[in-house]
Amino acid sequence: MRNLYRKHQFVLSFACFALTVSTVFAQAIRGKVVDAGSGNGIPGATVVVAKSQTGTSADGDGNYTLKLAPGNYQLVVSFVGYTSVTVPVTVPASGEVTLSTKLQESQSSLSELVVIGSRAATARTNIQSAVPVDVITTKEMKSFAQVDVSQILNFVAPSFNSNRQTVTDGTDHIDPASLRGLGPDQTLVLVNGKRRHNTALININGSVGRGSVGTDMNVIPVAAVERVEVLRDGAAAQYGSDAIAGVINVVLKKNYEGLSASLMTGGSYSTMNYKAPLLGGGTIDKSQSLRDGKTFQFDITKGFRLGHRGSMTISGQIVDRERTNRSAEDNTPTIYLGASGGFPATTLVPVANRPALLAADQTLIDQRRYNRQNMVVGNSSARNYGVFLNGSVPINTKSEVYFSAGVTHRSGTGYGNNRIPVSRNQQPLAADGTLLYPDGFLPAIEATLDDQSLTLGYKTKLGQWNADLSNVYGRNSIRFDVLNSGNATLPSSNNQQTEFYAGTLKFNQNTTNLDLSRLYTNVKGLTSVNLAFGAEYRRDEYQIVAGELTSYSGASKTLPLAPLTVGGPSSGTTAAAPGAQVFPGYQPENELDKSRSNVSLYADVESEITRKWLVDLAGRFENYSDFGSKVTGKLATRYQFAEFFSLRGAISTGFRAPSLQQRYFNNTSTQFINGLPNNTLTVNNDSDIARKVIGVDALKPETSVNYTLGATSRIGRNFTITVDAYLIDIKDRILYSGQFSRTLLGFSATDYPGVNGVRFFANAANTQTKGLDIVATERLNLGKGRLTLSGAVNFNRTTVTAINPSAFINSTDNNEKRGGNPDNWPRTIFFDRSQVALLETGLPRSKFNLSAAYTVNRFDISLRTVRFGEVRNLTTADPYAINTTVTPNTYWNTQFARDASGNALLDQTFSPIWISDITVGYKLTKILNLQVGANNVFDVYPDQIYIDPRNAVGSLDYNSGRDLSNRGRFLFPSNQGGFNGRFLFARLSATL
């Protein structure tokens, strides 16, 4: 390996030396590219010799140097948002040439050029396109402190939501992302217009995106990104499966000259205020002064010339992020004595004896100095290393070879629920039979993610046709290790195993594309016709690799329950829980290696019927080796009624193929329900339990119909506004079921020991999503500087229109005739009210993005405020189900507190919040720029999660299932911009 590294280092050094020698004897052109309105330099402006790829980029002040051999040239000077100019120049045999250029803002200065959403070779601005597209540039992505692509988009793109989750196993490390309120797997991600592979992880915990498989955009270094295009419209007919909500296209930097780097450091400086219930009534105000979440980020980008006309851009990024913790105190009645998560049965401890039990337990708490803040609820720690390259080499005037590649390695640690000393079935024992962890333990999951990708392509002209042949390979793997844990079924020992390898998930994808297109002009009276068609072959592979034996094993073993008095005897015995606590490892019977292939054909006709009327018609046929064929289509149009006003609209059908992860994933996991652990068996749809007992069918594709209608307008030179309404109907959404108990499924005592319930994937529901997007931008001169204003609003509402149960789940024999609490009926369990809420109200129903950026001389300031609309939590148990078997009628679930109108207090709506950011920049020198700023400058937190006052510490009447706070430890919802408070940062950037 070392010799290989040295060889590569030598080749790279030699190439750089050769390129340097080739320009030693060239003459220099020096100049500055400036804004014609303000006179300020334009950093990053491109200066290229016409009809070649020889060129350079301007530095932080707009200055550039270009070395050329003596002769006559035409220089093309350009920058996004400005009108390009071509300037003639003569380079003499000796001496230098000084050439400064002024660029005028183009009519599309805030309507950036886009290529997504159309197969035409000519890019359009986002107010000329037939469907809505957002364009996020490098400058916007680097203006604030976010260092991950998905987190940047969360605060920039109005219809995009992505928030870090906590205590959700692997989902702690991969942010679920949503476009237009739909699932992470209903948005297709492209890189340079080519399909990006999914992650190996499937989300099975109670977060938004539950049951879905997304794409990890955070493996792409921000330094490698030129812009991000967000197509907000169904596009399965153009790009294939998954594009129900839209498409995100990440465009990597290309033809970059010079070197740029940045170093950022920051952390949370926050005061978290909250309330805790007091015994006897009322609340107590509490506060934590927090200094955590320290983040270090370094990135670098370097451009290289390959030969005379080729180029390659290499970008790398290092991110080291410390964990954050926003937890509160555990309000469980007892820590050392009694029972886990509540009081022992009254036969053991009558209600009258509970005060003595609490007093004895408090004695041990004081002696052991136990801290009831026993969890970590916040961002996981993470260390991320990524390198991406992107480039091309012309073969001749008509052909080029292009390539891109990326390698990312990330490791991080997230935490589960704390195992308190009284939770005896989860406690490993020392050799003398005492607890290995006498004060309990907080188990952790260390996830190691490796992601690689490689794109190779060839573009050429075949007569008048453009041809593009490409192959994309992507691989994602996630290894799970459990730390600070134990397997309670292992023999008692002073050398108990506390760290476990729990297994690995792997996903590979290879995609081959052939695309052909041709532009016809003046075809029988039409202004133009662009014809495109092509084919795609894709192969997916999914693997589960088992963990080590002790991570999942479960030999029969009984453990002593906690005593009821200090130094007293055990109150009984309990069966030891199998597997590593927090994450039982994948077992050999979970192991699999599954693959499938897909062949698709598409055709796309885009025509400017007149210069004012654009029409696009697309169709696609796809055939999957595992479920068959689908045909989708799309019709989009735009009509320009006047220079300042256009209408646009689209109608399309779409589909999303079941992922291999959804088809085949199976395991046993620990999921907490009402603060208590439950080992849950997830079965796939090929299992006998799913097919023969529950009766669910094999997964089939989700299908959709998408309608969009919008208007675009430009008023004056720089003010633009777009308004787009949408309606998305989806049938057969693939979702992760509720938990079916052992008893309901008829398991015997020897079936699946240690498993409390079963879940599975099914085409469970139909949904309808309605929404409205409004985006407005303005740029104007203010004093000696330039002010850029932008505003974006999204209103979104998803409704579950139907639930699709199997015959077993829906039969009256298993539901109405069963009687009892409807919460225990299969029909209710299949897709309960908490799961409906994740789809309908788990994400903000509205989002406002307002920003202003002002640049004057060496100073610039960026202000942004984002309003995350309300979200709503619902509990699994239905507080409103009426028990008609008793007189007078009452609620089945009487444990919930209610207001005067009978509304359950734990069905909670969280008010909208505003999160405001500020960044101030100053150019220290021509190459150095300093930024300082604050995200969430006003230290705003969402509304606090309701904690039932009867669950105050010391209460004699305790029930952890009365609220959704996980025994008082979870304080805030995660989907309104996070809950970490104020983040202060500084960034130093250099451009050479």
mmCIF file of C-alpha atoms in Angstrom, residues 89-300:
data_model
loop_
_atom_site.group_PDB
_atom_site.id
_atom_site.type_symbol
_atom_site.label_atom_id
_atom_site.label_comp_id
_atom_site.label_asym_id
_atom_site.label_seq_id
_atom_site.Cartn_x
_atom_site.Cartn_y
_atom_site.Cartn_z
ATOM 1 C CA VAL A 89 -6.530 40.327 -26.835
ATOM 2 C CA THR A 90 -3.078 40.121 -28.384
ATOM 3 C CA VAL A 91 -0.270 38.555 -26.373
ATOM 4 C CA PRO A 92 3.132 39.993 -27.432
ATOM 5 C CA ALA A 93 6.373 38.109 -27.625
ATOM 6 C CA SER A 94 7.571 39.861 -24.464
ATOM 7 C CA GLY A 95 6.000 41.742 -21.604
ATOM 8 C CA GLU A 96 2.607 41.513 -19.947
ATOM 9 C CA VAL A 97 -0.886 42.525 -21.009
ATOM 10 C CA THR A 98 -3.284 44.246 -18.617
ATOM 11 C CA LEU A 99 -6.958 43.555 -19.331
ATOM 12 C CA SER A 100 -9.773 44.436 -16.930
ATOM 13 C CA THR A 101 -13.385 43.623 -17.729
ATOM 14 C CA LYS A 102 -16.758 44.817 -16.481
ATOM 15 C CA LEU A 103 -19.693 42.426 -16.376
ATOM 16 C CA GLN A 104 -23.314 43.502 -16.414
ATOM 17 C CA GLU A 105 -25.892 41.613 -14.420
ATOM 18 C CA SER A 106 -27.930 39.440 -16.730
ATOM 19 C CA GLN A 107 -31.704 39.467 -16.880
ATOM 20 C CA SER A 108 -31.527 36.137 -15.091
ATOM 21 C CA SER A 109 -29.192 37.231 -12.314
ATOM 22 C CA LEU A 110 -31.377 35.722 -9.661
ATOM 23 C CA SER A 111 -32.931 33.106 -11.945
ATOM 24 C CA GLU A 112 -29.928 30.857 -12.248
ATOM 25 C CA LEU A 113 -29.385 28.604 -15.223
ATOM 26 C CA VAL A 114 -30.636 25.063 -14.727
ATOM 27 C CA VAL A 115 -30.311 21.824 -16.653
ATOM 28 C CA ILE A 116 -32.459 19.549 -14.494
ATOM 29 C CA GLY A 117 -36.032 18.866 -15.581
ATOM 30 C CA SER A 118 -35.293 19.012 -19.296
ATOM 31 C CA ARG A 119 -33.446 16.857 -21.808
ATOM 32 C CA ALA A 120 -32.759 19.879 -24.032
ATOM 33 C CA ALA A 121 -29.131 20.815 -24.464
ATOM 34 C CA THR A 122 -29.922 24.518 -23.925
ATOM 35 C CA ALA A 123 -30.133 25.453 -20.266
ATOM 36 C CA ARG A 124 -32.921 27.764 -19.168
ATOM 37 C CA THR A 125 -33.352 30.046 -16.191
ATOM 38 C CA ASN A 126 -35.601 28.812 -13.448
ATOM 39 C CA ILE A 127 -38.371 31.236 -14.461
ATOM 40 C CA GLN A 128 -38.218 29.988 -18.054
ATOM 41 C CA SER A 129 -38.522 26.309 -17.148
ATOM 42 C CA ALA A 130 -41.828 24.471 -17.515
ATOM 43 C CA VAL A 131 -41.570 23.110 -13.954
ATOM 44 C CA PRO A 132 -40.302 24.726 -10.733
ATOM 45 C CA VAL A 133 -36.586 24.438 -9.994
ATOM 46 C CA ASP A 134 -34.562 25.977 -7.151
ATOM 47 C CA VAL A 135 -30.861 26.691 -7.662
ATOM 48 C CA ILE A 136 -28.594 26.916 -4.612
ATOM 49 C CA THR A 137 -25.130 28.238 -5.447
ATOM 50 C CA THR A 138 -21.801 27.752 -3.708
ATOM 51 C CA LYS A 139 -21.985 31.228 -2.213
ATOM 52 C CA GLU A 140 -25.292 30.456 -0.508
ATOM 53 C CA MET A 141 -23.968 27.129 0.748
ATOM 54 C CA LYS A 142 -20.895 28.719 2.338
ATOM 55 C CA SER A 143 -22.572 31.769 3.853
ATOM 56 C CA PHE A 144 -23.519 30.122 7.143
ATOM 57 C CA ALA A 145 -22.181 27.485 9.529
ATOM 58 C CA GLN A 146 -23.835 24.294 8.272
ATOM 59 C CA VAL A 147 -21.212 21.907 6.911
ATOM 60 C CA ASP A 148 -23.481 19.130 5.520
ATOM 61 C CA VAL A 149 -25.371 19.332 2.228
ATOM 62 C CA SER A 150 -28.696 18.184 3.703
ATOM 63 C CA GLN A 151 -28.510 20.610 6.632
ATOM 64 C CA ILE A 152 -27.691 23.480 4.261
ATOM 65 C CA LEU A 153 -30.684 22.648 2.080
ATOM 66 C CA ASN A 154 -32.897 22.472 5.169
ATOM 67 C CA PHE A 155 -32.314 26.185 5.784
ATOM 68 C CA VAL A 156 -32.243 27.299 2.129
ATOM 69 C CA ALA A 157 -34.781 25.282 0.108
ATOM 70 C CA PRO A 158 -38.374 26.002 1.216
ATOM 71 C CA SER A 159 -39.950 22.614 0.438
ATOM 72 C CA PHE A 160 -36.972 20.565 1.701
ATOM 73 C CA ASN A 161 -36.800 19.278 5.274
ATOM 74 C CA SER A 162 -33.988 17.342 6.926
ATOM 75 C CA ASN A 163 -33.365 17.299 10.670
ATOM 76 C CA ARG A 164 -30.986 15.228 12.714
ATOM 77 C CA GLN A 165 -32.661 12.529 14.769
ATOM 78 C CA THR A 166 -31.654 11.207 18.166
ATOM 79 C CA VAL A 167 -31.817 7.820 19.917
ATOM 80 C CA THR A 168 -32.845 6.201 16.616
ATOM 81 C CA ASP A 169 -29.962 3.730 16.057
ATOM 82 C CA GLY A 170 -28.453 4.184 12.554
ATOM 83 C CA THR A 171 -30.765 7.091 11.734
ATOM 84 C CA ASP A 172 -28.727 9.156 14.223
ATOM 85 C CA HIS A 173 -25.989 9.194 11.594
ATOM 86 C CA ILE A 174 -27.943 9.607 8.334
ATOM 87 C CA ASP A 175 -30.408 12.484 8.218
ATOM 88 C CA PRO A 176 -33.805 11.541 6.718
ATOM 89 C CA ALA A 177 -34.649 14.122 4.034
ATOM 90 C CA SER A 178 -38.049 15.095 2.690
ATOM 91 C CA LEU A 179 -39.144 17.080 -0.365
ATOM 92 C CA ARG A 180 -42.707 18.427 -0.386
ATOM 93 C CA GLY A 181 -43.505 16.472 2.766
ATOM 94 C CA LEU A 182 -42.964 13.047 1.194
ATOM 95 C CA GLY A 183 -40.588 10.246 2.173
ATOM 96 C CA PRO A 184 -36.794 10.226 1.801
ATOM 97 C CA ASP A 185 -37.053 7.482 -0.840
ATOM 98 C CA GLN A 186 -39.583 9.447 -2.920
ATOM 99 C CA THR A 187 -36.953 11.969 -4.036
ATOM 100 C CA LEU A 188 -34.348 10.963 -6.612
ATOM 101 C CA VAL A 189 -30.824 12.288 -6.058
ATOM 102 C CA LEU A 190 -28.473 12.827 -8.997
ATOM 103 C CA VAL A 191 -24.839 13.902 -9.135
ATOM 104 C CA ASN A 192 -23.904 15.656 -12.372
ATOM 105 C CA GLY A 193 -27.211 14.415 -13.762
ATOM 106 C CA LYS A 194 -26.446 10.761 -12.996
ATOM 107 C CA ARG A 195 -28.367 8.605 -10.493
ATOM 108 C CA ARG A 196 -26.834 8.496 -7.013
ATOM 109 C CA HIS A 197 -26.995 5.251 -5.046
ATOM 110 C CA ASN A 198 -29.056 4.894 -1.856
ATOM 111 C CA THR A 199 -27.750 4.225 1.596
ATOM 112 C CA ALA A 200 -27.730 0.688 3.004
ATOM 113 C CA LEU A 201 -29.733 1.837 6.040
ATOM 114 C CA ILE A 202 -33.482 1.449 6.379
ATOM 115 C CA ASN A 203 -35.159 3.631 9.021
ATOM 116 C CA ILE A 204 -37.154 1.456 11.423
ATOM 117 C CA ASN A 205 -37.376 3.671 14.514
ATOM 118 C CA GLY A 206 -39.992 6.288 15.276
ATOM 119 C CA SER A 207 -38.610 9.153 13.197
ATOM 120 C CA VAL A 208 -39.913 10.916 10.125
ATOM 121 C CA GLY A 209 -39.074 8.712 7.159
ATOM 122 C CA ARG A 210 -39.887 5.568 9.139
ATOM 123 C CA GLY A 211 -39.711 2.495 6.895
ATOM 124 C CA SER A 212 -37.871 4.315 4.097
ATOM 125 C CA VAL A 213 -34.437 4.202 2.480
ATOM 126 C CA GLY A 214 -32.906 7.530 1.496
ATOM 127 C CA THR A 215 -29.739 8.879 -0.071
ATOM 128 C CA ASP A 216 -26.930 10.145 2.146
ATOM 129 C CA MET A 217 -26.072 13.515 0.589
ATOM 130 C CA ASN A 218 -23.782 14.365 3.500
ATOM 131 C CA VAL A 219 -21.044 12.153 2.056
ATOM 132 C CA ILE A 220 -20.516 14.832 -0.640
ATOM 133 C CA PRO A 221 -18.103 17.554 0.564
ATOM 134 C CA VAL A 222 -19.645 21.011 0.302
ATOM 135 C CA ALA A 223 -16.332 22.201 -1.177
ATOM 136 C CA ALA A 224 -16.918 19.936 -4.185
ATOM 137 C CA VAL A 225 -20.319 21.426 -5.023
ATOM 138 C CA GLU A 226 -20.808 24.132 -7.639
ATOM 139 C CA ARG A 227 -24.573 24.292 -7.211
ATOM 140 C CA VAL A 228 -27.583 22.209 -6.224
ATOM 141 C CA GLU A 229 -30.674 22.090 -8.438
ATOM 142 C CA VAL A 230 -33.934 21.097 -6.746
ATOM 143 C CA LEU A 231 -36.654 20.060 -9.194
ATOM 144 C CA ARG A 232 -39.967 20.349 -7.345
ATOM 145 C CA ASP A 233 -42.113 18.179 -9.577
ATOM 146 C CA GLY A 234 -42.682 14.506 -10.313
ATOM 147 C CA ALA A 235 -40.135 13.318 -12.856
ATOM 148 C CA ALA A 236 -40.236 9.507 -12.945
ATOM 149 C CA ALA A 237 -40.927 9.580 -16.694
ATOM 150 C CA GLN A 238 -37.700 11.503 -17.230
ATOM 151 C CA TYR A 239 -35.363 10.024 -14.636
ATOM 152 C CA GLY A 240 -36.931 6.809 -13.391
ATOM 153 C CA SER A 241 -38.077 5.296 -10.103
ATOM 154 C CA ASP A 242 -38.054 7.365 -6.887
ATOM 155 C CA ALA A 243 -38.712 10.754 -8.537
ATOM 156 C CA ILE A 244 -42.266 11.070 -7.158
ATOM 157 C CA ALA A 245 -41.683 14.249 -5.123
ATOM 158 C CA GLY A 246 -38.935 15.565 -7.382
ATOM 159 C CA VAL A 247 -35.229 15.432 -8.138
ATOM 160 C CA ILE A 248 -32.164 16.900 -6.428
ATOM 161 C CA ASN A 249 -29.195 17.293 -8.760
ATOM 162 C CA VAL A 250 -25.814 18.024 -7.148
ATOM 163 C CA VAL A 251 -23.501 19.618 -9.723
ATOM 164 C CA LEU A 252 -19.800 19.236 -8.912
ATOM 165 C CA LYS A 253 -17.190 21.895 -9.628
ATOM 166 C CA LYS A 254 -15.545 21.642 -13.031
ATOM 167 C CA ASN A 255 -12.890 23.617 -14.930
ATOM 168 C CA TYR A 256 -11.760 25.128 -11.661
ATOM 169 C CA GLU A 257 -8.435 26.982 -11.655
ATOM 170 C CA GLY A 258 -6.318 27.699 -8.610
ATOM 171 C CA LEU A 259 -6.768 26.622 -5.026
ATOM 172 C CA SER A 260 -9.291 27.504 -2.344
ATOM 173 C CA ALA A 261 -9.546 26.354 1.246
ATOM 174 C CA SER A 262 -11.511 27.168 4.357
ATOM 175 C CA LEU A 263 -11.253 26.416 8.049
ATOM 176 C CA MET A 264 -14.279 26.684 10.324
ATOM 177 C CA THR A 265 -14.635 26.141 14.031
ATOM 178 C CA GLY A 266 -17.608 26.666 16.278
ATOM 179 C CA GLY A 267 -19.854 25.229 18.918
ATOM 180 C CA SER A 268 -23.117 25.521 20.795
ATOM 181 C CA TYR A 269 -23.348 28.352 23.323
ATOM 182 C CA SER A 270 -26.858 27.952 24.578
ATOM 183 C CA THR A 271 -29.084 28.280 27.596
ATOM 184 C CA MET A 272 -31.804 25.639 27.657
ATOM 185 C CA ASN A 273 -34.806 26.606 29.763
ATOM 186 C CA TYR A 274 -37.531 24.107 30.528
ATOM 187 C CA LYS A 275 -40.147 23.148 33.090
ATOM 188 C CA ALA A 276 -40.468 20.014 35.196
ATOM 189 C CA PRO A 277 -43.600 18.991 37.103
ATOM 190 C CA LEU A 278 -43.551 19.344 40.888
ATOM 191 C CA LEU A 279 -44.945 16.832 43.317
ATOM 192 C CA GLY A 280 -48.238 18.209 44.596
ATOM 193 C CA GLY A 281 -48.876 20.425 41.561
ATOM 194 C CA GLY A 282 -47.315 23.179 39.515
ATOM 195 C CA THR A 283 -43.959 23.222 37.775
ATOM 196 C CA ILE A 284 -40.412 24.260 38.522
ATOM 197 C CA ASP A 285 -38.342 26.324 36.084
ATOM 198 C CA LYS A 286 -35.032 24.717 35.220
ATOM 199 C CA SER A 287 -32.109 25.849 33.114
ATOM 200 C CA GLN A 288 -28.926 24.360 31.711
ATOM 201 C CA SER A 289 -26.015 26.442 30.420
ATOM 202 C CA LEU A 290 -24.573 24.401 27.584
ATOM 203 C CA ARG A 291 -21.219 24.512 25.827
ATOM 204 C CA ASP A 292 -21.020 21.490 23.542
ATOM 205 C CA GLY A 293 -21.277 20.440 19.913
ATOM 206 C CA LYS A 294 -17.804 21.712 19.078
ATOM 207 C CA THR A 295 -17.315 21.449 15.333
ATOM 208 C CA PHE A 296 -14.137 21.617 13.286
ATOM 209 C CA GLN A 297 -14.317 21.709 9.504
ATOM 210 C CA PHE A 298 -11.577 22.009 6.918
ATOM 211 C CA ASP A 299 -12.044 21.829 3.169
ATOM 212 C CA ILE A 300 -9.843 22.385 0.174
#
